[in-house]
Short mmCIF file of C-alpha atoms in Angstrom, two decimals:
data_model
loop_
_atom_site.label_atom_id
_atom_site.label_comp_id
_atom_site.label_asym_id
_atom_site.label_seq_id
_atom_site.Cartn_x
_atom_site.Cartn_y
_atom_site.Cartn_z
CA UNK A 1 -58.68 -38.18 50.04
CA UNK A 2 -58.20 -41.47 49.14
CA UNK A 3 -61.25 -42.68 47.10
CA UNK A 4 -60.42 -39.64 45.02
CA UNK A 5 -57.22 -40.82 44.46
CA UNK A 6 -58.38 -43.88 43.76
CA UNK A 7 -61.18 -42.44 41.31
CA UNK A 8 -58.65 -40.54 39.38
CA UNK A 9 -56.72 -44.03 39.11
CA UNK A 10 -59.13 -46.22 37.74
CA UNK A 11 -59.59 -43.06 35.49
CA UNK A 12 -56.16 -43.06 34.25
CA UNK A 13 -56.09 -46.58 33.77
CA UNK A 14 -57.99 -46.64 31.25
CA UNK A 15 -57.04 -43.65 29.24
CA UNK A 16 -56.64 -44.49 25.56
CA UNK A 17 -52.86 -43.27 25.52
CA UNK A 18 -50.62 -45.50 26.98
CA UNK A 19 -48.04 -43.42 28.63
CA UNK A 20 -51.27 -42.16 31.19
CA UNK A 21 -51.51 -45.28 31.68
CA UNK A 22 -47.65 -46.56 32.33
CA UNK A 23 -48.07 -43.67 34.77
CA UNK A 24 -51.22 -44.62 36.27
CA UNK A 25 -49.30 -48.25 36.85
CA UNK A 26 -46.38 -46.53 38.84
CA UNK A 27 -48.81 -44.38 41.20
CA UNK A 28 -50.94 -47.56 41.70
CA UNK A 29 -47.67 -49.49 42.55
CA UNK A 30 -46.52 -46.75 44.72
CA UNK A 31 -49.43 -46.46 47.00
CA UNK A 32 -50.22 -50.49 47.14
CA UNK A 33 -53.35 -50.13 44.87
CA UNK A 34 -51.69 -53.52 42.97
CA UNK A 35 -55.39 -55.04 42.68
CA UNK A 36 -56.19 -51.98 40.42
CA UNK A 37 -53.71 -53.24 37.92
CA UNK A 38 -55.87 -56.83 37.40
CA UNK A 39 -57.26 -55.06 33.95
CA UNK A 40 -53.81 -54.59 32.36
CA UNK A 41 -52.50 -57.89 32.32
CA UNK A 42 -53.10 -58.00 28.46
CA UNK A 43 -52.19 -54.50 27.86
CA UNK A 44 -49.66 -54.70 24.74
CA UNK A 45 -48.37 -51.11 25.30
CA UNK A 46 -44.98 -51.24 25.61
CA UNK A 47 -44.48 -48.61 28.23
CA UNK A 48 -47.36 -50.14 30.43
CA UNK A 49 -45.74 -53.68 30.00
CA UNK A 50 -42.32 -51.61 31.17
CA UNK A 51 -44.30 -50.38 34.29
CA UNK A 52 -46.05 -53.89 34.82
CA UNK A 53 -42.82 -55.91 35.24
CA UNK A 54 -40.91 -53.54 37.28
CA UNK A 55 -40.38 -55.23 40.77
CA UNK A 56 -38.03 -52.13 41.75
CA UNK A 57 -41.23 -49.59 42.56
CA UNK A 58 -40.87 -48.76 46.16
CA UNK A 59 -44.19 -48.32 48.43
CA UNK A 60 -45.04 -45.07 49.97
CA UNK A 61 -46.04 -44.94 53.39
CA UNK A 62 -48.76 -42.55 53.26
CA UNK A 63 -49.04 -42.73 57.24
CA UNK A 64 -45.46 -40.69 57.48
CA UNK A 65 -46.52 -38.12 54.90
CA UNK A 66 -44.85 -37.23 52.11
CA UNK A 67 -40.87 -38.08 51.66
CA UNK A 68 -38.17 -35.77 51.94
CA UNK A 69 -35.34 -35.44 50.13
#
């Protein structure tokens, strides 16, 4: 359902620890949500910075269903 997963984004986002929220980065990336990630441009966590300047995070096409390996 995707304004759950969206919920449970903005959620993580803003956790207090910062590897939630490096996490929370990669999902967002992943599924396209980039405009969640507006918030953390002044995030000094290291691990969220990490997440932040990755350009290697490849989109999942949620219309295929999930990948296989």
């Amino acid at each position: 359902d995707e304004p759950a997963v969206l919920h449970a984004l903005r959620v993580a986002l803003t956790d207090e620890r910062g590897v939630v929220r490096a996490h929370a980065v990669w999902a967002a990336r992943r599924l396209g949500a980039d405009k969640l990630l507006v918030s953390l441009a002044t995030d000094d966590d290291e691990m969220v910075r990490a997440e932040l300047d990755r350009a290697d995070v490849p989109r999942l096409d949620v219309r295929s269903g999930p990948a296989r390996a």
